PDB file of C-alpha atoms in Angstrom:
ATOM      1  CA  MET A 358      26.324 -14.657  -3.331  1.00  0.00           C
ATOM      2  CA  THR A 359      29.618 -13.665  -1.777  1.00  0.00           C
ATOM      3  CA  ASP A 360      29.935 -11.899   1.557  1.00  0.00           C
ATOM      4  CA  SER A 361      31.234  -8.802  -0.214  1.00  0.00           C
ATOM      5  CA  ALA A 362      27.981  -8.621  -2.193  1.00  0.00           C
ATOM      6  CA  MET A 363      25.836  -8.869   0.927  1.00  0.00           C
ATOM      7  CA  ASN A 364      24.873  -6.317   3.529  1.00  0.00           C
ATOM      8  CA  GLY A 365      26.419  -7.803   6.677  1.00  0.00           C
ATOM      9  CA  ARG A 366      23.740  -6.560   9.067  1.00  0.00           C
ATOM     10  CA  ARG A 367      20.713  -8.169   7.462  1.00  0.00           C
ATOM     11  CA  GLY A 368      21.989 -10.407   4.686  1.00  0.00           C
ATOM     12  CA  LEU A 369      20.330  -8.214   2.058  1.00  0.00           C
ATOM     13  CA  PRO A 370      21.808  -7.760  -1.411  1.00  0.00           C
ATOM     14  CA  ALA A 371      24.174  -4.815  -1.681  1.00  0.00           C
ATOM     15  CA  ARG A 372      22.863  -1.566  -3.121  1.00  0.00           C
ATOM     16  CA  GLU A 373      25.605  -1.435  -5.718  1.00  0.00           C
ATOM     17  CA  GLY A 374      24.212  -0.203  -8.993  1.00  0.00           C
ATOM     18  CA  LEU A 375      21.007   1.175  -7.477  1.00  0.00           C
ATOM     19  CA  SER A 376      21.657   4.751  -8.561  1.00  0.00           C
ATOM     20  CA  GLU A 377      22.391   3.546 -12.107  1.00  0.00           C
ATOM     21  CA  THR A 378      19.128   1.590 -12.169  1.00  0.00           C
ATOM     22  CA  ILE A 379      17.147   4.594 -10.943  1.00  0.00           C
ATOM     23  CA  ALA A 380      18.835   6.807 -13.553  1.00  0.00           C
ATOM     24  CA  ALA A 381      17.950   4.295 -16.294  1.00  0.00           C
ATOM     25  CA  TYR A 382      14.264   4.358 -15.291  1.00  0.00           C
ATOM     26  CA  ASP A 383      14.332   8.157 -15.069  1.00  0.00           C
ATOM     27  CA  HIS A 384      15.764   8.246 -18.602  1.00  0.00           C
ATOM     28  CA  ALA A 385      13.203   5.746 -19.958  1.00  0.00           C
ATOM     29  CA  ALA A 386      10.169   7.238 -18.198  1.00  0.00           C
ATOM     30  CA  ALA A 387       8.869   9.268 -21.143  1.00  0.00           C
ATOM     31  CA  ARG A 388       8.640   6.222 -23.404  1.00  0.00           C
ATOM     32  CA  TYR A 389       7.914   3.526 -20.794  1.00  0.00           C
ATOM     33  CA  ASP A 390       4.127   3.401 -21.260  1.00  0.00           C
ATOM     34  CA  ALA A 391       4.475   3.081 -25.030  1.00  0.00           C
ATOM     35  CA  THR A 392       6.878   0.162 -24.674  1.00  0.00           C
ATOM     36  CA  ILE A 393       7.033  -1.967 -21.520  1.00  0.00           C
ATOM     37  CA  GLY A 394       3.954  -0.379 -19.954  1.00  0.00           C
ATOM     38  CA  SER A 395       1.798  -1.378 -22.914  1.00  0.00           C
ATOM     39  CA  LEU A 396       2.525  -5.102 -22.665  1.00  0.00           C
ATOM     40  CA  THR A 397      -0.637  -7.110 -22.047  1.00  0.00           C
ATOM     41  CA  ASN A 398       0.833 -10.237 -20.462  1.00  0.00           C
ATOM     42  CA  TYR A 399      -0.410  -9.248 -16.980  1.00  0.00           C
ATOM     43  CA  ASP A 400      -3.828  -7.861 -17.960  1.00  0.00           C
ATOM     44  CA  GLU A 401      -5.730 -10.915 -16.732  1.00  0.00           C
ATOM     45  CA  THR A 402      -3.844 -10.957 -13.431  1.00  0.00           C
ATOM     46  CA  TYR A 403      -4.426  -7.240 -12.833  1.00  0.00           C
ATOM     47  CA  ALA A 404      -8.125  -7.596 -13.639  1.00  0.00           C
ATOM     48  CA  ARG A 405      -8.540 -10.551 -11.285  1.00  0.00           C
ATOM     49  CA  TYR A 406      -6.854  -8.844  -8.335  1.00  0.00           C
ATOM     50  CA  ILE A 407      -8.528  -5.497  -8.897  1.00  0.00           C
ATOM     51  CA  ALA A 408     -11.936  -7.194  -9.071  1.00  0.00           C
ATOM     52  CA  GLU A 409     -11.273  -8.551  -5.566  1.00  0.00           C
ATOM     53  CA  LEU A 410     -10.714  -5.093  -4.061  1.00  0.00           C
ATOM     54  CA  PRO A 411     -13.489  -4.125  -1.662  1.00  0.00           C
ATOM     55  CA  GLU A 412     -15.294  -0.789  -1.793  1.00  0.00           C
ATOM     56  CA  ARG A 413     -13.144   2.074  -0.486  1.00  0.00           C
ATOM     57  CA  ALA A 414     -10.077  -0.152  -0.710  1.00  0.00           C
ATOM     58  CA  GLU A 415      -6.658   1.077   0.349  1.00  0.00           C
ATOM     59  CA  ALA A 416      -4.190  -0.025  -2.314  1.00  0.00           C
ATOM     60  CA  LEU A 417      -0.401   0.062  -2.014  1.00  0.00           C
ATOM     61  CA  ASP A 418       1.390  -0.026  -5.373  1.00  0.00           C
ATOM     62  CA  LEU A 419       5.064  -0.708  -4.672  1.00  0.00           C
ATOM     63  CA  ALA A 420       7.453   0.115  -7.507  1.00  0.00           C
ATOM     64  CA  CYS A 421       4.497   1.870  -9.156  1.00  0.00           C
ATOM     65  CA  GLY A 422       6.585   3.201 -12.016  1.00  0.00           C
ATOM     66  CA  SER A 423       4.497   5.276 -14.403  1.00  0.00           C
ATOM     67  CA  GLY A 424       1.270   4.292 -12.653  1.00  0.00           C
ATOM     68  CA  VAL A 425       0.097   1.478 -14.945  1.00  0.00           C
ATOM     69  CA  VAL A 426      -1.502  -0.502 -12.107  1.00  0.00           C
ATOM     70  CA  ALA A 427      -2.662   2.599 -10.209  1.00  0.00           C
ATOM     71  CA  ARG A 428      -4.528   3.775 -13.337  1.00  0.00           C
ATOM     72  CA  ARG A 429      -6.243   0.403 -13.593  1.00  0.00           C
ATOM     73  CA  ILE A 430      -7.216   0.505  -9.929  1.00  0.00           C
ATOM     74  CA  ARG A 431      -8.542   4.063 -10.263  1.00  0.00           C
ATOM     75  CA  ALA A 432     -10.607   3.140 -13.336  1.00  0.00           C
ATOM     76  CA  ALA A 433     -12.164   0.084 -11.685  1.00  0.00           C
ATOM     77  CA  ARG A 434     -12.422   1.430  -8.140  1.00  0.00           C
ATOM     78  CA  PRO A 435     -12.714   5.243  -8.196  1.00  0.00           C
ATOM     79  CA  ASP A 436     -13.460   5.144  -4.466  1.00  0.00           C
ATOM     80  CA  ALA A 437     -10.095   3.531  -3.664  1.00  0.00           C
ATOM     81  CA  SER A 438      -7.289   5.239  -1.811  1.00  0.00           C
ATOM     82  CA  ILE A 439      -4.059   4.553  -3.718  1.00  0.00           C
ATOM     83  CA  THR A 440      -0.512   4.917  -2.460  1.00  0.00           C
ATOM     84  CA  GLY A 441       2.173   4.475  -5.108  1.00  0.00           C
ATOM     85  CA  VAL A 442       5.863   4.302  -4.246  1.00  0.00           C
ATOM     86  CA  ASP A 443       8.807   4.300  -6.651  1.00  0.00           C
ATOM     87  CA  LEU A 444      12.470   5.293  -6.503  1.00  0.00           C
ATOM     88  CA  SER A 445      12.443   6.892  -9.968  1.00  0.00           C
ATOM     89  CA  GLU A 446      11.384  10.528  -9.917  1.00  0.00           C
ATOM     90  CA  GLY A 447      10.930  10.387 -13.701  1.00  0.00           C
ATOM     91  CA  MET A 448       8.458   7.523 -13.426  1.00  0.00           C
ATOM     92  CA  LEU A 449       6.632   9.226 -10.553  1.00  0.00           C
ATOM     93  CA  ALA A 450       6.242  12.382 -12.639  1.00  0.00           C
ATOM     94  CA  ILE A 451       4.441  10.336 -15.315  1.00  0.00           C
ATOM     95  CA  ALA A 452       2.265   8.662 -12.692  1.00  0.00           C
ATOM     96  CA  ARG A 453       1.363  11.988 -11.093  1.00  0.00           C
ATOM     97  CA  ALA A 454       0.349  13.357 -14.490  1.00  0.00           C
ATOM     98  CA  THR A 455      -1.700  10.346 -15.589  1.00  0.00           C
ATOM     99  CA  VAL A 456      -3.343   8.811 -12.520  1.00  0.00           C
ATOM    100  CA  ALA A 457      -6.501  10.779 -11.941  1.00  0.00           C
ATOM    101  CA  GLY A 458      -7.576  11.546  -8.428  1.00  0.00           C
ATOM    102  CA  SER A 459     -11.163  11.090  -7.371  1.00  0.00           C
ATOM    103  CA  PRO A 460     -12.914  13.652  -5.206  1.00  0.00           C
ATOM    104  CA  GLY A 461     -12.312  12.776  -1.584  1.00  0.00           C
ATOM    105  CA  GLN A 462     -10.107   9.780  -2.381  1.00  0.00           C
ATOM    106  CA  PRO A 463      -6.411  10.118  -1.618  1.00  0.00           C
ATOM    107  CA  LEU A 464      -3.758   9.465  -4.210  1.00  0.00           C
ATOM    108  CA  TYR A 465      -0.161   9.545  -2.945  1.00  0.00           C
ATOM    109  CA  LEU A 466       2.720   9.030  -5.341  1.00  0.00           C
ATOM    110  CA  ASP A 467       6.119   9.480  -3.755  1.00  0.00           C
ATOM    111  CA  LYS A 468       9.636   8.149  -3.219  1.00  0.00           C
TER     112      LYS A 468
END
């Protein structure tokens, strides 16, 4: 990677194209679950990790998108506290609408 494509302070990749990526996910949010979100290639992995969560777990779902993993956590561990973070407001809107909260158990979905 060239110096011009790196953030000089920390050596992190440049944020070029980030707003376009966010806009693409915002645009695709309404159909995401019916397409990419319905793929089953990670089902076994999700099930294995979720089964390892202790009672009253605190789960952090980074890049939570439409809430696919958060919904699985909520279904398996209704006592869990779930924090989902995503840069796409469109994806977060879907997650907020589809990830059920449990009485007394926090659910935070935000940018």
